[in-house]
Coordinates of C-alpha atoms in Angstrom, one line a residue:
M1099 CA 23.1 -23.6 17.1
A1100 CA 24.0 -23.6 13.4
K1101 CA 23.5 -20.4 11.6
K1102 CA 23.1 -19.5 7.9
S1103 CA 25.9 -17.0 8.3
D1104 CA 28.2 -19.9 9.2
N1105 CA 28.4 -20.3 5.4
V1106 CA 30.3 -17.1 5.2
T1107 CA 32.0 -16.8 8.6
K1108 CA 33.0 -20.3 9.9
G1109 CA 35.7 -22.8 9.0
I1110 CA 39.0 -22.8 7.2
E1111 CA 37.4 -22.5 3.7
K1112 CA 35.6 -19.3 4.8
A1113 CA 38.8 -17.4 5.6
P1114 CA 38.6 -15.3 2.4
M1115 CA 35.0 -14.2 3.3
R1116 CA 36.1 -13.3 6.8
S1117 CA 38.9 -11.2 5.4
L1118 CA 36.4 -9.1 3.6
F1119 CA 34.3 -8.6 6.8
Y1120 CA 37.5 -7.6 8.5
A1121 CA 38.1 -5.1 5.7
M1122 CA 34.9 -3.3 6.8
G1123 CA 35.9 -3.2 10.5
Y1124 CA 33.9 -6.2 11.8
T1125 CA 35.6 -8.0 14.6
K1126 CA 36.0 -11.7 15.2
E1127 CA 33.5 -11.5 18.0
E1128 CA 30.9 -9.9 15.8
L1129 CA 31.3 -12.6 13.2
E1130 CA 30.6 -15.3 15.8
R1131 CA 27.1 -13.8 16.4
P1132 CA 24.0 -14.0 14.2
L1133 CA 24.2 -11.6 11.3
I1134 CA 21.0 -9.6 11.0
A1135 CA 20.3 -7.6 7.8
V1136 CA 18.7 -4.3 8.6
V1137 CA 17.2 -3.4 5.2
S1138 CA 17.0 0.3 5.1
A1139 CA 15.2 2.4 2.5
H1140 CA 16.7 5.6 3.8
S1141 CA 17.0 8.3 1.1
E1142 CA 16.8 12.0 0.7
I1143 CA 13.9 12.0 -1.8
I1144 CA 11.0 10.6 0.2
P1145 CA 9.6 12.4 3.3
G1146 CA 8.7 9.1 4.8
H1147 CA 12.3 7.9 4.4
I1148 CA 14.3 11.0 5.3
N1149 CA 14.3 9.8 9.0
L1150 CA 15.1 6.2 8.3
D1151 CA 18.8 6.6 9.1
K1152 CA 17.7 7.3 12.7
I1153 CA 15.3 4.4 12.7
T1154 CA 18.0 2.1 11.2
D1155 CA 20.5 3.1 13.9
A1156 CA 18.0 2.4 16.6
V1157 CA 17.2 -1.1 15.1
K1158 CA 20.9 -1.8 15.0
A1159 CA 21.2 -0.8 18.7
G1160 CA 18.4 -3.3 19.5
V1161 CA 20.1 -6.1 17.6
R1162 CA 23.4 -5.5 19.4
M1163 CA 21.7 -5.3 22.8
A1164 CA 20.1 -8.7 22.2
G1165 CA 23.4 -10.4 21.1
G1166 CA 23.4 -10.1 17.3
T1167 CA 25.5 -8.3 14.7
P1168 CA 23.4 -5.8 12.6
V1169 CA 24.4 -5.2 9.0
M1170 CA 22.7 -2.3 7.2
V1171 CA 21.9 -3.0 3.6
P1172 CA 20.0 -0.7 1.2
A1173 CA 16.7 -0.7 -0.6
I1174 CA 15.3 1.7 -3.2
G1175 CA 12.1 3.7 -3.1
V1176 CA 9.9 5.9 -5.1
C1177 CA 8.0 8.9 -3.6
D1178 CA 4.5 8.5 -5.1
G1179 CA 3.6 12.1 -4.4
I1180 CA 6.6 13.5 -6.3
A1181 CA 6.2 10.9 -9.1
M1182 CA 2.4 11.7 -9.4
G1183 CA 0.9 12.9 -12.7
H1184 CA 3.9 12.3 -15.0
V1185 CA 5.9 9.4 -16.5
G1186 CA 7.6 8.8 -13.2
M1187 CA 4.5 7.2 -11.7
K1188 CA 4.8 4.3 -14.2
Y1189 CA 7.8 3.2 -12.2
S1190 CA 6.2 3.2 -8.8
L1191 CA 4.2 -0.1 -8.6
A1192 CA 6.8 -1.8 -10.8
S1193 CA 9.5 -0.8 -8.2
R1194 CA 7.9 -3.2 -5.8
E1195 CA 9.2 -6.1 -7.8
L1196 CA 12.7 -4.6 -7.8
I1197 CA 12.6 -4.2 -4.1
A1198 CA 11.5 -7.8 -3.5
D1199 CA 14.2 -9.0 -5.8
S1200 CA 16.9 -6.9 -4.0
V1201 CA 15.8 -8.2 -0.6
E1202 CA 16.0 -11.8 -1.8
T1203 CA 19.3 -11.1 -3.5
L1204 CA 21.0 -9.5 -0.5
A1205 CA 19.6 -12.1 2.0
V1206 CA 20.7 -15.1 0.0
A1207 CA 24.0 -13.8 -1.3
H1208 CA 25.3 -12.9 2.1
Q1209 CA 23.6 -15.7 4.1
F1210 CA 22.0 -13.5 6.8
D1211 CA 20.3 -15.1 9.8
G1212 CA 17.5 -12.7 10.1
L1213 CA 16.0 -9.5 8.7
V1214 CA 14.6 -6.3 10.1
L1215 CA 12.8 -4.4 7.3
V1216 CA 12.9 -0.6 7.6
P1217 CA 10.6 0.8 5.0
N1218 CA 7.8 3.4 5.3
C1219 CA 6.1 4.3 2.1
D1220 CA 3.8 2.7 -0.5
K1221 CA 5.5 0.0 -2.6
I1222 CA 8.5 -0.3 -0.4
V1223 CA 6.6 -2.0 2.5
P1224 CA 5.0 -4.8 0.5
G1225 CA 8.1 -5.2 -1.7
M1226 CA 10.4 -5.8 1.3
V1227 CA 7.8 -8.3 2.7
M1228 CA 7.6 -10.2 -0.6
G1229 CA 11.3 -10.5 -0.8
A1230 CA 11.5 -11.7 2.8
L1231 CA 8.9 -14.4 2.2
R1232 CA 11.0 -15.8 -0.5
V1233 CA 14.0 -16.5 1.8
N1234 CA 11.8 -17.3 4.9
L1235 CA 14.0 -16.0 7.7
P1236 CA 13.1 -14.6 11.2
T1237 CA 11.8 -11.2 10.2
V1238 CA 10.4 -8.0 11.7
V1239 CA 9.0 -4.9 10.0
C1240 CA 9.8 -1.6 11.6
S1241 CA 8.4 1.4 9.6
G1242 CA 9.5 5.0 10.0
G1243 CA 6.2 6.1 11.3
P1244 CA 3.5 8.5 10.0
M1245 CA 3.8 12.3 9.5
M1246 CA 1.9 14.7 11.7
S1247 CA -1.0 16.4 10.1
G1248 CA -0.5 20.0 8.9
I1249 CA -2.5 23.1 9.8
V1250 CA -4.1 25.2 7.1
N1251 CA -6.6 28.0 8.0
G1252 CA -6.8 26.6 11.5
E1253 CA -7.8 23.1 10.4
E1254 CA -5.8 19.8 10.4
T1255 CA -5.0 18.8 6.9
S1256 CA -2.8 16.4 4.8
L1257 CA -1.4 15.7 1.4
S1258 CA -4.8 14.8 -0.2
K1259 CA -6.1 18.3 0.5
M1260 CA -2.9 19.6 -1.2
F1261 CA -3.8 17.9 -4.4
E1262 CA -7.4 19.0 -4.1
A1263 CA -6.2 22.6 -3.6
V1264 CA -4.8 22.4 -7.1
G1265 CA -8.3 21.7 -8.5
A1266 CA -9.7 24.5 -6.3
R1267 CA -7.1 26.9 -7.8
K1268 CA -7.9 25.9 -11.3
A1269 CA -11.6 26.4 -10.6
G1270 CA -10.9 29.9 -9.1
L1271 CA -12.1 28.8 -5.7
I1272 CA -8.8 29.9 -4.1
D1273 CA -6.0 32.3 -5.3
D1274 CA -2.2 31.9 -5.5
D1275 CA -1.7 32.9 -1.9
G1276 CA -4.3 30.3 -0.8
L1277 CA -2.5 27.6 -2.8
L1278 CA 0.9 28.7 -1.3
E1279 CA -0.6 28.4 2.2
F1280 CA -1.5 24.8 1.5
E1281 CA 1.8 23.8 -0.1
Q1282 CA 3.9 25.2 2.7
N1283 CA 1.9 23.7 5.5
V1284 CA 0.2 20.4 4.6
C1285 CA 3.3 18.3 5.2
P1286 CA 5.0 19.7 8.4
G1287 CA 7.9 17.2 8.6
C1288 CA 9.2 13.7 8.1
G1289 CA 7.0 10.6 8.0
S1290 CA 4.6 8.8 5.7
C1291 CA 1.8 11.3 4.7
S1292 CA -0.7 11.5 7.6
G1293 CA -3.9 10.1 6.2
M1294 CA -4.9 6.5 5.7
Y1295 CA -3.0 6.4 2.4
T1296 CA -1.2 3.4 1.0
A1297 CA 2.0 3.7 3.2
N1298 CA 0.1 3.9 6.4
S1299 CA -2.3 1.3 5.3
M1300 CA 0.5 -1.2 4.7
N1301 CA 2.3 -0.4 7.9
C1302 CA -1.0 -0.9 9.8
L1303 CA -1.6 -4.2 8.0
C1304 CA 1.9 -5.4 8.8
E1305 CA 1.0 -4.9 12.4
A1306 CA -2.3 -6.6 12.0
I1307 CA -0.7 -9.6 10.2
G1308 CA 1.8 -9.9 13.0
L1309 CA 5.0 -8.9 11.3
G1310 CA 5.2 -5.4 12.9
L1311 CA 5.3 -4.8 16.6
P1312 CA 2.3 -3.1 18.3
G1313 CA 2.5 0.5 17.3
N1314 CA 4.3 -0.1 14.0
G1315 CA 1.5 1.4 12.0
T1316 CA 0.6 4.5 14.1
V1317 CA 3.4 5.8 16.4
P1318 CA 4.3 9.2 14.8
A1319 CA 7.7 9.5 13.1
V1320 CA 8.7 12.5 15.3
E1321 CA 7.9 10.9 18.7
S1322 CA 10.5 9.2 20.8
G1323 CA 8.3 6.2 20.9
R1324 CA 9.2 5.5 17.3
I1325 CA 12.9 5.2 18.3
M1326 CA 12.0 2.9 21.2
L1327 CA 9.9 0.8 18.9
A1328 CA 12.8 0.5 16.5
K1329 CA 15.1 -0.7 19.3
H1330 CA 12.5 -3.3 20.4
A1331 CA 12.3 -4.4 16.7
G1332 CA 16.0 -5.2 16.8
M1333 CA 15.6 -7.1 20.0
A1334 CA 12.5 -8.9 18.7
V1335 CA 14.3 -10.3 15.7
M1336 CA 16.9 -11.9 17.9
E1337 CA 14.2 -13.6 20.0
L1338 CA 12.6 -14.9 16.8
F1339 CA 16.0 -16.2 15.7
R1340 CA 16.5 -18.0 19.1
R1341 CA 13.0 -19.5 18.9
D1342 CA 13.4 -20.3 15.1
I1343 CA 10.2 -18.4 14.2
K1344 CA 10.4 -17.4 10.6
I1345 CA 8.3 -15.1 8.5
K1346 CA 6.1 -17.9 7.1
D1347 CA 5.3 -19.0 10.6
I1348 CA 3.7 -15.6 11.0
I1349 CA 2.2 -14.9 7.6
N1350 CA -0.3 -17.6 6.7
E1351 CA -3.9 -17.9 5.6
K1352 CA -5.3 -17.1 9.0
S1353 CA -3.1 -14.0 9.6
I1354 CA -3.9 -12.7 6.1
R1355 CA -7.6 -12.9 7.1
N1356 CA -6.8 -10.9 10.2
A1357 CA -5.2 -8.3 8.0
L1358 CA -8.2 -8.3 5.7
A1359 CA -10.5 -7.7 8.7
C1360 CA -8.3 -4.8 9.9
D1361 CA -8.2 -3.4 6.3
M1362 CA -12.0 -3.2 6.2
A1363 CA -12.2 -1.7 9.7
L1364 CA -9.6 1.0 9.1
G1365 CA -10.8 1.9 5.6
C1366 CA -7.4 1.3 4.0
S1367 CA -6.2 2.3 0.6
S1368 CA -7.5 0.4 -2.4
N1369 CA -3.9 -0.4 -3.2
S1370 CA -3.9 -2.8 -0.2
V1371 CA -5.8 -5.2 -2.4
L1372 CA -2.9 -5.3 -4.9
H1373 CA -0.3 -5.7 -2.1
L1374 CA -2.1 -8.3 0.0
L1375 CA -2.7 -10.4 -3.2
A1376 CA 1.0 -10.2 -4.0
I1377 CA 2.1 -11.0 -0.4
A1378 CA -0.2 -14.0 -0.3
E1379 CA 1.3 -15.2 -3.6
E1380 CA 4.8 -15.1 -2.1
A1381 CA 3.5 -16.8 1.0
G1382 CA 1.9 -19.6 -1.0
V1383 CA -1.6 -18.7 0.3
K1384 CA -4.6 -18.7 -2.0
L1385 CA -6.3 -15.3 -2.0
N1386 CA -8.8 -14.0 -4.4
L1387 CA -11.0 -10.9 -4.8
E1388 CA -14.1 -12.8 -3.6
L1389 CA -12.6 -13.1 -0.2
F1390 CA -12.2 -9.3 0.1
N1391 CA -16.0 -8.9 -0.4
E1392 CA -16.7 -11.8 2.0
M1393 CA -14.7 -10.1 4.7
S1394 CA -16.1 -6.7 3.9
A1395 CA -19.7 -8.0 4.2
K1396 CA -19.1 -9.0 7.8
T1397 CA -16.6 -6.4 9.0
P1398 CA -17.8 -3.0 10.2
N1399 CA -15.9 0.1 9.1
L1400 CA -14.7 1.7 12.3
C1401 CA -12.4 4.5 11.0
H1402 CA -12.7 7.5 8.7
L1403 CA -9.2 8.8 8.5
A1404 CA -8.2 11.3 5.8
P1405 CA -9.2 11.3 2.9
A1406 CA -12.5 9.7 4.1
G1407 CA -12.8 12.0 7.1
G1408 CA -11.1 14.6 9.3
T1409 CA -8.9 12.4 11.5
H1410 CA -5.3 11.5 10.9
M1411 CA -2.8 8.9 11.9
H1412 CA -1.8 10.6 15.2
D1413 CA -5.4 10.6 16.2
L1414 CA -5.6 6.8 15.5
D1415 CA -2.5 6.3 17.6
R1416 CA -3.8 8.2 20.5
A1417 CA -7.1 6.4 20.3
G1418 CA -5.4 3.0 20.8
G1419 CA -4.0 2.3 17.4
V1420 CA -4.3 -0.9 15.4
Q1421 CA -4.3 -3.0 18.6
A1422 CA -7.5 -1.3 19.8
V1423 CA -9.1 -1.9 16.4
L1424 CA -8.2 -5.6 16.6
A1425 CA -9.6 -5.8 20.1
E1426 CA -12.8 -4.2 18.9
L1427 CA -13.1 -6.6 16.0
N1428 CA -12.5 -9.5 18.3
K1429 CA -15.8 -8.7 20.0
K1430 CA -17.4 -10.0 16.8
G1431 CA -15.1 -13.0 16.5
L1432 CA -13.5 -11.5 13.4
I1433 CA -9.9 -12.0 14.6
D1434 CA -7.9 -15.2 15.2
T1435 CA -6.2 -14.5 18.5
T1436 CA -4.1 -17.6 18.6
L1437 CA -1.6 -16.5 16.0
M1438 CA 2.1 -15.8 16.7
T1439 CA 3.4 -12.3 16.1
A1440 CA 6.8 -10.7 15.8
N1441 CA 7.2 -9.9 19.4
G1442 CA 6.9 -13.5 20.3
K1443 CA 3.4 -13.1 21.7
T1444 CA 0.1 -14.1 20.3
V1445 CA -2.5 -11.7 18.8
G1446 CA -4.6 -12.4 21.9
E1447 CA -1.8 -11.5 24.3
N1448 CA -1.1 -8.3 22.4
I1449 CA -4.7 -7.0 22.4
E1450 CA -5.4 -8.0 26.1
G1451 CA -6.5 -4.8 27.9
K1452 CA -6.6 -2.7 24.7
Y1453 CA -9.6 -0.5 24.2
I1454 CA -10.8 2.5 22.3
K1455 CA -9.6 5.8 23.9
D1456 CA -11.3 8.2 21.5
N1457 CA -14.5 7.4 19.6
N1458 CA -13.8 10.3 17.2
A1459 CA -11.0 8.2 15.7
I1460 CA -12.3 4.7 16.2
K1461 CA -15.9 3.8 16.4
S1462 CA -17.2 0.8 18.3
V1463 CA -18.4 -2.4 16.6
D1464 CA -21.9 -1.5 18.0
A1465 CA -21.9 1.9 16.4
P1466 CA -19.6 1.8 13.3
Y1467 CA -19.5 4.2 10.4
A1468 CA -20.9 1.3 8.3
E1469 CA -21.8 -2.3 8.9
T1470 CA -19.6 -3.3 5.9
G1471 CA -15.9 -2.7 5.3
G1472 CA -14.0 0.1 3.7
I1473 CA -13.2 -1.6 0.4
A1474 CA -15.5 -3.2 -2.1
I1475 CA -14.9 -5.3 -5.2
L1476 CA -17.3 -4.8 -8.1
W1477 CA -17.9 -7.0 -11.1
G1478 CA -19.8 -6.5 -14.4
N1479 CA -19.5 -6.5 -18.2
I1480 CA -16.7 -3.9 -18.2
A1481 CA -14.9 -5.6 -15.2
K1482 CA -15.4 -9.3 -15.7
E1483 CA -12.4 -10.1 -13.4
G1484 CA -13.2 -7.4 -10.9
C1485 CA -12.4 -3.8 -9.9
V1486 CA -11.8 -2.0 -6.6
V1487 CA -13.3 1.0 -4.8
K1488 CA -12.5 2.5 -1.4
R1489 CA -16.2 2.5 -0.4
S1490 CA -15.5 4.4 2.9
A1491 CA -14.3 7.4 0.9
V1492 CA -17.4 7.6 -1.4
A1493 CA -20.1 10.1 -0.6
P1494 CA -23.5 8.3 0.1
E1495 CA -25.1 9.9 -3.0
M1496 CA -22.5 8.3 -5.2
L1497 CA -22.8 4.7 -4.0
T1498 CA -25.1 4.3 -7.0
H1499 CA -24.6 6.4 -10.1
K1500 CA -25.5 6.2 -13.8
G1501 CA -24.1 8.5 -16.4
P1502 CA -22.4 9.0 -19.8
A1503 CA -18.8 7.9 -20.3
R1504 CA -16.1 10.4 -21.1
V1505 CA -13.4 8.2 -22.4
F1506 CA -9.6 9.0 -22.4
D1507 CA -6.7 6.8 -23.4
C1508 CA -4.3 8.3 -20.8
E1509 CA -4.3 10.2 -17.6
E1510 CA -2.9 13.4 -19.1
D1511 CA -5.8 13.8 -21.5
A1512 CA -8.3 13.3 -18.7
I1513 CA -6.6 15.9 -16.5
E1514 CA -6.6 18.4 -19.4
A1515 CA -10.3 17.8 -19.9
I1516 CA -11.1 18.2 -16.2
F1517 CA -9.1 21.4 -15.7
G1518 CA -10.6 22.6 -19.0
G1519 CA -14.1 22.4 -17.6
K1520 CA -15.2 19.7 -20.1
I1521 CA -16.4 17.3 -17.4
V1522 CA -19.9 18.1 -16.0
D1523 CA -22.2 16.7 -13.3
G1524 CA -23.3 13.2 -14.0
D1525 CA -20.3 12.2 -16.2
V1526 CA -18.3 9.0 -15.7
V1527 CA -14.7 9.6 -16.6
V1528 CA -13.0 6.6 -18.1
I1529 CA -9.2 6.4 -18.1
R1530 CA -7.8 3.3 -19.9
Y1531 CA -4.5 1.9 -21.1
E1532 CA -3.1 2.7 -17.7
G1533 CA -3.1 -0.9 -16.4
P1534 CA 0.0 -2.9 -15.3
K1535 CA 0.7 -3.9 -18.9
G1536 CA -0.9 -1.0 -20.8
G1537 CA 0.6 1.8 -18.8
P1538 CA 2.9 0.2 -18.3
G1539 CA 3.1 0.3 -14.5
M1540 CA -0.5 1.0 -13.5
R1541 CA -0.2 4.7 -12.5
E1542 CA -2.0 6.1 -9.6
M1543 CA -4.7 8.6 -10.5
L1544 CA -4.6 11.1 -7.6
S1545 CA -4.3 14.1 -9.9
P1546 CA -7.6 13.6 -11.7
T1547 CA -9.5 12.5 -8.6
S1548 CA -8.2 15.4 -6.6
A1549 CA -9.0 17.8 -9.4
L1550 CA -12.6 16.6 -9.4
A1551 CA -12.7 16.9 -5.6
G1552 CA -11.1 20.3 -5.6
M1553 CA -13.6 21.5 -8.2
K1554 CA -16.5 20.2 -6.1
L1555 CA -17.3 17.4 -8.6
D1556 CA -16.5 14.4 -6.4
K1557 CA -20.1 14.0 -5.4
T1558 CA -21.5 14.2 -9.0
V1559 CA -18.8 12.6 -11.2
A1560 CA -17.5 9.0 -11.1
L1561 CA -14.1 7.9 -12.4
I1562 CA -13.1 4.4 -13.5
T1563 CA -9.8 3.2 -14.7
D1564 CA -7.7 0.1 -15.4
G1565 CA -5.0 2.0 -13.5
R1566 CA -5.2 2.6 -9.8
F1567 CA -5.7 5.3 -7.2
S1568 CA -3.7 6.7 -4.4
G1569 CA -4.9 6.1 -0.9
A1570 CA -5.4 9.8 -0.9
S1571 CA -8.1 9.6 -3.5
R1572 CA -11.7 10.0 -2.5
G1573 CA -15.0 9.9 -4.3
A1574 CA -16.5 7.3 -6.6
S1575 CA -13.0 6.3 -7.8
I1576 CA -13.1 2.8 -9.2
G1577 CA -9.7 1.3 -10.2
H1578 CA -8.0 -2.0 -11.1
V1579 CA -10.5 -2.7 -13.8
C1580 CA -9.6 -6.2 -15.0
P1581 CA -9.1 -7.3 -17.7
E1582 CA -7.3 -4.1 -18.6
A1583 CA -7.7 -2.4 -22.0
A1584 CA -4.2 -3.6 -23.2
M1585 CA -5.3 -7.2 -22.4
G1586 CA -8.5 -6.9 -24.5
G1587 CA -10.8 -5.9 -21.6
E1588 CA -14.1 -4.4 -22.4
I1589 CA -13.0 -1.1 -20.9
G1590 CA -11.0 -0.7 -24.1
L1591 CA -14.3 -0.9 -26.1
L1592 CA -16.1 1.9 -24.4
R1593 CA -17.0 5.1 -26.4
D1594 CA -18.0 8.6 -25.4
G1595 CA -21.7 8.7 -24.4
D1596 CA -22.0 5.0 -23.4
I1597 CA -24.1 4.8 -20.2
I1598 CA -22.2 3.4 -17.2
A1599 CA -24.2 2.1 -14.3
I1600 CA -22.4 1.8 -10.9
D1601 CA -24.0 0.1 -7.9
I1602 CA -21.4 -0.3 -5.1
P1603 CA -23.8 -1.8 -2.5
A1604 CA -24.6 -4.5 -5.1
S1605 CA -21.0 -5.0 -6.1
A1606 CA -21.9 -4.2 -9.8
I1607 CA -20.5 -2.1 -12.6
N1608 CA -21.9 -2.4 -16.1
A1609 CA -22.1 -0.5 -19.4
E1610 CA -25.5 -0.5 -21.0
I1611 CA -24.1 -2.3 -24.0
S1612 CA -25.1 -5.7 -25.4
D1613 CA -22.7 -8.6 -25.9
E1614 CA -23.4 -8.3 -29.6
E1615 CA -22.4 -4.6 -29.7
F1616 CA -19.2 -5.4 -27.8
A1617 CA -18.4 -8.1 -30.3
E1618 CA -19.0 -5.7 -33.2
R1619 CA -16.7 -3.0 -31.7
R1620 CA -14.0 -5.6 -31.1
K1621 CA -13.8 -6.2 -34.8
T1622 CA -12.5 -2.7 -35.4
Q1623 CA -10.6 -2.1 -32.2
V1624 CA -7.1 -0.8 -32.5
M1625 CA -5.0 -1.7 -29.5
R1626 CA -2.8 1.0 -28.1
E1627 CA 0.8 0.0 -27.5
P1628 CA 2.6 0.8 -24.2
N1629 CA 4.4 4.0 -24.7
I1630 CA 7.6 2.8 -23.0
K1631 CA 9.4 0.2 -25.1
T1632 CA 12.9 0.3 -23.6
G1633 CA 14.5 -0.2 -20.3
W1634 CA 13.4 -2.6 -17.5
L1635 CA 9.8 -1.2 -17.6
A1636 CA 9.4 -2.7 -21.0
R1637 CA 10.4 -6.1 -19.5
Y1638 CA 7.9 -5.5 -16.7
A1639 CA 5.1 -4.9 -19.3
R1640 CA 5.8 -8.2 -20.9
M1641 CA 5.9 -10.2 -17.7
V1642 CA 3.4 -8.6 -15.3
A1643 CA 0.3 -10.5 -14.2
P1644 CA -3.2 -8.8 -14.1
S1645 CA -4.2 -6.6 -11.3
C1646 CA -6.7 -9.2 -10.0
K1647 CA -3.6 -11.4 -9.4
G1648 CA -1.7 -8.6 -7.6
A1649 CA 0.2 -7.4 -10.6
V1650 CA 3.2 -9.6 -9.7
M1651 CA 5.9 -10.5 -12.1
K1652 CA 5.2 -13.8 -13.8

């Protein structure tokens, strides 16, 4: 069977290439086998990636056991928690495009026969998948696994509570010792932070879409099962290679619908909207915001993991994980069970015999948290192309809200006002010029949302932005407002005191301002320039698509 790697290992003309492989210690026998790139995001700056050297080694062992030659190649990553609340967050979403470009580059330049992607956190997961779709090789995703929850004051907790503790300290609700108790105990070890934040959302959705093996999204980082899973991932990619099953045979319109249904049931991060749109773009699948609401309308929300509730990823795993959720959704005909997955089995074969083992972590379709999904798309005169809210993390009393706008042109100004006690019950905080182009980079707003929650304002104050939110955000946090302010969106025309009406059940968000008034304000509008004008982020600002298109590079 001809292999892509023959282009660098076979024939007289390829002797110079083989000499370079020999320089690295590869043997003649290894070069005769399929070359499998193990794309590792291991680094010493991200808790979710600190253990990826061990995961990578296990994947390589699996590849070797199944007759392939594994080749570790690197990928970058940004820790969103460490980058939060300062200029570094501008680079987080944008790094997704660099990661995609690097996977494409490494795969094509070296003519690999298959890929095992070893990410764990936030933008790294979708970035790797996007790059793999461009080259369309046999591909398996093997994440590093979620972190265990921490224990503070006898209760399970996670990173979202840490950010909220800052707000509580600012409000005088806890003292310095109380804050220290949180910071030393919320994150007990390696893994992606333990709530249904963006990293775990995307790892679960990779499993739901069929690209990750069963357990990819939920088996904890510290358990031996994660190492076993990695070995099986290495073996699985070799089986895909032998059967000539490529990533685009797995990711298609139907499997993306499966992922959307799982997204709604799990109550995933609102960032999953951006990433599924971007993945669909690379897969050549048409996906729009309307479909998210269509799926949400008929998909029950079965899970309330942190920050929406008190359960964490290890609870989801022990309750049956993603496969139990898919099996439950299948009872309502919401899952296509005929689709191929990365272990060579169909969705139906994978979920056979799976069931909910703990109703505290996964509700049944007959008694869900809500009859509708965890994410909602809203439209209105300040979001004509849509905006996104994690509905499952919104308190019931905030599903509808009307109040005066408090307008800020950057995240820092909003945080200063919140901590300064200038935001009061009923307000609608508006943070603009933080979109993909205007930021640039569409920063996550975990600091202001957590400040509001920590100060006990999350059930009385809403926040809207053309930026985005961490999966750890909770409350009436409405992001991805499109068009963004820097693209002439109406959010850029709002003023302090304007009344904003939010109706999440009706998918509506509007300012009580007439079209004529908006037109008058536009005549005197002064557009704010992105505050980064050099380096590659300036290029990103020029080329990035709107958030409603996944914020991909044009």
